[in-house]
PDB file of C-alpha atoms in Angstrom:
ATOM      1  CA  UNK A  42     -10.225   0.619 -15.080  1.00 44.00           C
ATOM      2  CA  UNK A  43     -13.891  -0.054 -14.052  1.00 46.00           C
ATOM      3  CA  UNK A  44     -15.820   1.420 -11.804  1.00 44.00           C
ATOM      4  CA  UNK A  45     -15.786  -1.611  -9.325  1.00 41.00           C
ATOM      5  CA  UNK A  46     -12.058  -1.388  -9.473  1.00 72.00           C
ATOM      6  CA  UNK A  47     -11.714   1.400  -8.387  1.00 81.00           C
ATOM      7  CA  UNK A  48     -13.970   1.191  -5.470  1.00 87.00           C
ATOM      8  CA  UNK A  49     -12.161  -1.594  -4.760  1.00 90.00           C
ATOM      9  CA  UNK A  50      -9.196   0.998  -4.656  1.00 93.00           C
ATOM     10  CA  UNK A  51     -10.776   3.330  -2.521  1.00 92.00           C
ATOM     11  CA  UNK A  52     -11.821   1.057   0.134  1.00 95.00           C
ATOM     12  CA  UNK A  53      -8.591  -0.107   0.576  1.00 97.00           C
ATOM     13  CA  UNK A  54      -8.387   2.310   3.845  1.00 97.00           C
ATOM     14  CA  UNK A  55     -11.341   1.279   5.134  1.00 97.00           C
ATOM     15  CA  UNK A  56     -10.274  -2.148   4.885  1.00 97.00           C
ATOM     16  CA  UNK A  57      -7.074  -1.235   7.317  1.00 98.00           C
ATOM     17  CA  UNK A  58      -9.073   0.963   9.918  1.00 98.00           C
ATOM     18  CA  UNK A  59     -11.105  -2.047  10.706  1.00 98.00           C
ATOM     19  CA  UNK A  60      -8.593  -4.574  10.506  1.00 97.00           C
ATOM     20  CA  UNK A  61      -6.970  -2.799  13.149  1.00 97.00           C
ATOM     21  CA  UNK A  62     -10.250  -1.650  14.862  1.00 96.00           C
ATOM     22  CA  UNK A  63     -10.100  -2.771  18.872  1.00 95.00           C
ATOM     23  CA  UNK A  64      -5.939  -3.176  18.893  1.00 96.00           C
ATOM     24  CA  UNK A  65      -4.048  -1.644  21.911  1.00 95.00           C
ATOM     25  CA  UNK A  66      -0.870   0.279  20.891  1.00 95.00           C
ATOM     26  CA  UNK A  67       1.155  -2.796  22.494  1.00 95.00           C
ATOM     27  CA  UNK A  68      -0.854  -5.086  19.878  1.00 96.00           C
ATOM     28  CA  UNK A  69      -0.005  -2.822  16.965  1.00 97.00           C
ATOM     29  CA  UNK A  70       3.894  -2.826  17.821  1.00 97.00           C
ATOM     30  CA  UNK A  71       3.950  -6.720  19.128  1.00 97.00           C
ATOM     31  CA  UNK A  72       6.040  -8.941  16.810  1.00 95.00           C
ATOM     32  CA  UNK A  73       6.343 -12.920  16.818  1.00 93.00           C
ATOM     33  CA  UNK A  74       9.781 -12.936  16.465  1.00 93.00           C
ATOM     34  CA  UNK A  75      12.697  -9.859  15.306  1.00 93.00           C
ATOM     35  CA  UNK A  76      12.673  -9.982  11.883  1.00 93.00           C
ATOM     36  CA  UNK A  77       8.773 -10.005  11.396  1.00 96.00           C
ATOM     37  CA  UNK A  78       6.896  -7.746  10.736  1.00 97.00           C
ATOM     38  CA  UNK A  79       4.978  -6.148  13.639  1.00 98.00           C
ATOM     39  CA  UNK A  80       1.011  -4.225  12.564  1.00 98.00           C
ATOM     40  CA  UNK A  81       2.471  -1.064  12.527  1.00 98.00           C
ATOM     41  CA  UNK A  82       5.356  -1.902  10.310  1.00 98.00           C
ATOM     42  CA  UNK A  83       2.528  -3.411   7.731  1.00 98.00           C
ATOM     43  CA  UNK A  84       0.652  -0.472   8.004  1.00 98.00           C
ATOM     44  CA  UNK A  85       3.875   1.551   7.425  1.00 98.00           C
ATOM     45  CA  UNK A  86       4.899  -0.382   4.573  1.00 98.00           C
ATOM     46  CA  UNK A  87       1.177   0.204   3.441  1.00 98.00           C
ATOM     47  CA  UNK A  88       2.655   3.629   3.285  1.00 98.00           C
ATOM     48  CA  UNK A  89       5.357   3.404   1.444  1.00 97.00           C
ATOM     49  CA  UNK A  90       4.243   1.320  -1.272  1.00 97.00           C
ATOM     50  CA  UNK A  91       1.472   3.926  -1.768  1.00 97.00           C
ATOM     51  CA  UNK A  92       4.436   6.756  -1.992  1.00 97.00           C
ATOM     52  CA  UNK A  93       6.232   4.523  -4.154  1.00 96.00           C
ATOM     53  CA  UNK A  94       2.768   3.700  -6.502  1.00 96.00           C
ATOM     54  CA  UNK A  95       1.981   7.335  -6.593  1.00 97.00           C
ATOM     55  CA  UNK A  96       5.469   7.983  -8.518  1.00 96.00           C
ATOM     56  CA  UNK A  97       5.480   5.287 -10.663  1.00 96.00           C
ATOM     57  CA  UNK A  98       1.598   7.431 -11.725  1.00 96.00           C
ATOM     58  CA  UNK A  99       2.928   9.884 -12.525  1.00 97.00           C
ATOM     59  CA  UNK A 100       5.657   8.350 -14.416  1.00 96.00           C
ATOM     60  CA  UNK A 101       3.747   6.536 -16.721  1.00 96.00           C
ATOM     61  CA  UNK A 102       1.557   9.893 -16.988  1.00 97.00           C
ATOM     62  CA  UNK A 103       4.508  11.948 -17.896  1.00 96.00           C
ATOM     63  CA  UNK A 104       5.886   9.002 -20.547  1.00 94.00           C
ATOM     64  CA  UNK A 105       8.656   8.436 -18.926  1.00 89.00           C
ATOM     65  CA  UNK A 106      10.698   5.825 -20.292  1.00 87.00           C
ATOM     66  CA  UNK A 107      13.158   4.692 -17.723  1.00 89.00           C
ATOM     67  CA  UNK A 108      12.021   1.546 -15.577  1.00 91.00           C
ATOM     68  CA  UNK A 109       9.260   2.219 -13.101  1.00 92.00           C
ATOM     69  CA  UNK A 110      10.998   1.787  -9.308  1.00 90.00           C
ATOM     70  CA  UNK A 111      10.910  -0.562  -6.834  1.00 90.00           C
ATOM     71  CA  UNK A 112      12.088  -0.881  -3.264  1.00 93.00           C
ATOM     72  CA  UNK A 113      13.806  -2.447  -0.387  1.00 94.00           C
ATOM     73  CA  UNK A 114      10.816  -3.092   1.497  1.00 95.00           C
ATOM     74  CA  UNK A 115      12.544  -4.815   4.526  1.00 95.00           C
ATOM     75  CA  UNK A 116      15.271  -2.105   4.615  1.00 95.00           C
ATOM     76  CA  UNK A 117      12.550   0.769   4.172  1.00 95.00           C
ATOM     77  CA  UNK A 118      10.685  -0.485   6.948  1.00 96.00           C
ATOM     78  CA  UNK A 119      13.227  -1.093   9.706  1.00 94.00           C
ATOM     79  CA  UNK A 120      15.722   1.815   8.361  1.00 96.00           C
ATOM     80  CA  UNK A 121      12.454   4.533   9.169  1.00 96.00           C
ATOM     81  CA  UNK A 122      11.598   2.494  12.445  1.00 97.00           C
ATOM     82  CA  UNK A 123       8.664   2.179  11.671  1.00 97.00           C
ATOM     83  CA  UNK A 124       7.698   0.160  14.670  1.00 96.00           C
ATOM     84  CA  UNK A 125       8.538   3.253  16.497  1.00 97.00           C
ATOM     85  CA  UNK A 126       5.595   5.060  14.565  1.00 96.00           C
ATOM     86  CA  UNK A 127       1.968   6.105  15.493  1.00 96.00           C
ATOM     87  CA  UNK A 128      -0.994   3.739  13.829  1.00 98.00           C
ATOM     88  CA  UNK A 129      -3.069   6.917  13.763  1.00 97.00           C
ATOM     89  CA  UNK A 130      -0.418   8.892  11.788  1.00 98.00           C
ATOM     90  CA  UNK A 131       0.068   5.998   9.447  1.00 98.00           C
ATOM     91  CA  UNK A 132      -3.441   5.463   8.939  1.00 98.00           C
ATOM     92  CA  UNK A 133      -3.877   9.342   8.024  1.00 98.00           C
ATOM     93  CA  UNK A 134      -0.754   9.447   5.347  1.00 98.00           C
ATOM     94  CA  UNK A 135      -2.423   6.212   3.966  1.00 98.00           C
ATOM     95  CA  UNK A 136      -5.853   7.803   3.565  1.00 97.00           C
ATOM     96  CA  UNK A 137      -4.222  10.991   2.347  1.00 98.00           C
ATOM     97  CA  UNK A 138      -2.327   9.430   0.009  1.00 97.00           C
ATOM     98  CA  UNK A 139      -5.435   7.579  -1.260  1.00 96.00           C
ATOM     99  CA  UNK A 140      -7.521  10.300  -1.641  1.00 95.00           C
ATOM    100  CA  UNK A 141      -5.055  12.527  -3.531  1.00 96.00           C
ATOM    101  CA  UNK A 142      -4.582   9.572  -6.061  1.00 96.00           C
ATOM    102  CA  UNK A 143      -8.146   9.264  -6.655  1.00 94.00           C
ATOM    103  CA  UNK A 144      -8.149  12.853  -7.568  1.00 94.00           C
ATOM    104  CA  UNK A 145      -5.724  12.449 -10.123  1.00 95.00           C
ATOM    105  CA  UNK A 146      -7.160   8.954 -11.867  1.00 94.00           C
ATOM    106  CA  UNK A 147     -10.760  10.613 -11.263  1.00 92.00           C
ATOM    107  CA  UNK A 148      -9.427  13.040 -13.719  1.00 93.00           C
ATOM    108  CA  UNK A 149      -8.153  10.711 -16.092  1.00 94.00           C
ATOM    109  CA  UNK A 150     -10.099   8.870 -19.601  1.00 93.00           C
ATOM    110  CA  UNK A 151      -9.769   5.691 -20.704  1.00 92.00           C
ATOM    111  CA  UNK A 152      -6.752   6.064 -22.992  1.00 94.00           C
ATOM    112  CA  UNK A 153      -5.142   7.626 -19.533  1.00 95.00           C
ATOM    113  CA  UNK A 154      -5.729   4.354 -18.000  1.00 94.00           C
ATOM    114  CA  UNK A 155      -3.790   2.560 -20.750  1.00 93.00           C
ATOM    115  CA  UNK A 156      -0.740   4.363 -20.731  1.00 95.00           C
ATOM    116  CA  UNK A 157       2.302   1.623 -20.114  1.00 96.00           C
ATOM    117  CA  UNK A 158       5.488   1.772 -18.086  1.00 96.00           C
ATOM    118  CA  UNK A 159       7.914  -1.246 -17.604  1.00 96.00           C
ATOM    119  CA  UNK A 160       8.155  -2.393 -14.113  1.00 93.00           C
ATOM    120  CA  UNK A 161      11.090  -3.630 -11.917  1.00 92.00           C
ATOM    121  CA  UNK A 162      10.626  -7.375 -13.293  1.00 93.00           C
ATOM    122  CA  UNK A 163      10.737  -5.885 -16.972  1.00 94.00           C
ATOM    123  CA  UNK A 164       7.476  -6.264 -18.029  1.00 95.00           C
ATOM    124  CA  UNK A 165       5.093  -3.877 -19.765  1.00 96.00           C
ATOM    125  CA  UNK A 166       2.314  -2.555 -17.715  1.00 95.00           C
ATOM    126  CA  UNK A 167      -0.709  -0.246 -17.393  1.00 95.00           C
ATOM    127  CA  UNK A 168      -1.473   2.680 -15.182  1.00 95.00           C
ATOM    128  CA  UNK A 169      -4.786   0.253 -14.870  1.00 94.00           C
ATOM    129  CA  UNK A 170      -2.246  -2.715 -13.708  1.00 94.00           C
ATOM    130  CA  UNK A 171      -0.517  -0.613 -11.523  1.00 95.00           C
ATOM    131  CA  UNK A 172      -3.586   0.739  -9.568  1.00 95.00           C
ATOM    132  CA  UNK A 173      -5.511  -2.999  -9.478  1.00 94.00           C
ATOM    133  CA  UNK A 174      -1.983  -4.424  -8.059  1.00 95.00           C
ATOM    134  CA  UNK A 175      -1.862  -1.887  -5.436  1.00 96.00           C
ATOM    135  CA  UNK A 176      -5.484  -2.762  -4.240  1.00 96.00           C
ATOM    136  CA  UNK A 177      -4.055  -6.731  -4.676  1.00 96.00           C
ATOM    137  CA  UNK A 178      -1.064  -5.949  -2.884  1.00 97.00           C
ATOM    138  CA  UNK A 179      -3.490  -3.979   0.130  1.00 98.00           C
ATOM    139  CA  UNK A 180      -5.327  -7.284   0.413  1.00 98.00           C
ATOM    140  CA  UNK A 181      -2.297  -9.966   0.763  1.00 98.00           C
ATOM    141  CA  UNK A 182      -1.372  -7.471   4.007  1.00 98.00           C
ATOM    142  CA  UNK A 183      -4.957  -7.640   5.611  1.00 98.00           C
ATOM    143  CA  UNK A 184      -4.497 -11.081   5.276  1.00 98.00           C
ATOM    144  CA  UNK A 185      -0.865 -10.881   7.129  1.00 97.00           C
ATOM    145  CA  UNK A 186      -2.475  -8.910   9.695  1.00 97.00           C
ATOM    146  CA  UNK A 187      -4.915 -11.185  10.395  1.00 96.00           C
ATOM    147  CA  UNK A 188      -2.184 -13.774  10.980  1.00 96.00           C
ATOM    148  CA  UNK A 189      -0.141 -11.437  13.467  1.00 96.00           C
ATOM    149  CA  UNK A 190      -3.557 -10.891  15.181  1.00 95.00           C
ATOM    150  CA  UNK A 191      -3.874 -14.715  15.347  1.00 94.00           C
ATOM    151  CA  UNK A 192       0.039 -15.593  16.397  1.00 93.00           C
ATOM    152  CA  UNK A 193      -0.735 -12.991  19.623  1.00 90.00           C
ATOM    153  CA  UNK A 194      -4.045 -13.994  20.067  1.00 86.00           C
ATOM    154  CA  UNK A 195      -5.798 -10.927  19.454  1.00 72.00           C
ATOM    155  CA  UNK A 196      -8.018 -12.069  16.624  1.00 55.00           C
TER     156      UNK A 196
END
């Protein structure tokens, strides 16, 4: 993984705090319709996935060779309430999260980085591919919250 990469990691909650940066509690919860997705409920998603990325780490770390885990994202999300939730308490876990991952990979040398699990999908990937598709996957959801900020207006 190169440097820039994981910068690119690391900013990822920086990215979200000023995304968010100016939006009432009401703006974080609003929703265009039910089954959308609301900010808060991105952000909490945010959340999980990180959870979820943090185990499949440490699985590739520890050689396991089961496939790597994936979740019900829609079913995660409204089975926690998430909409319910705090932004501030999201945003913390999120950073946390972050932080305590970058310890770990900080820790870790190149061959580290090349270690391979099998993903959901079947397909062979690196502890580099996992922590790039995270940052991707953080970047396709600033770009939904942009369009919830748009559909209410709040841009």
């Amino acid at each position: 993984m190169t440097k820039v990469n994981f910068e690119a990691f690391l900013n990822t909650h920086g990215q979200l705090v000023t995304a968010i940066d100016g939006l009432s509690e009401e703006q974080t919860t609003w929703k265009s319709k039910p089954e959308s997705w609301s900010v808060l409920e991105v952000l909490s998603h945010l959340v999980d996935h990180s959870i979820v990325t943090s185990f499949r780490i440490r699985d590739i770390l520890a050689g396991t060779t089961v496939r790597l885990p994936a979740f019900n994202q829609d079913a995660w999300v409204s089975g926690q309430y998430a909409n319910l939730g705090n932004v501030a308490d999201v945003l913390q876990v999120f950073h946390a999260l972050l932080l305590y991952n970058s310890l770990l990979l900080s820790r870790l040398d190149a061959a580290d980085l090349e270690k391979t699990g099998v993903n959901a999908k079947g397909e062979t990937v690196t502890l580099t591919d996992i922590v790039e598709s995270f940052t991707r996957h953080v970047q396709r959801h600033l770009e939904q919250i942009d369009r919830i900020k748009q559909a209410a207006e709040i841009a």
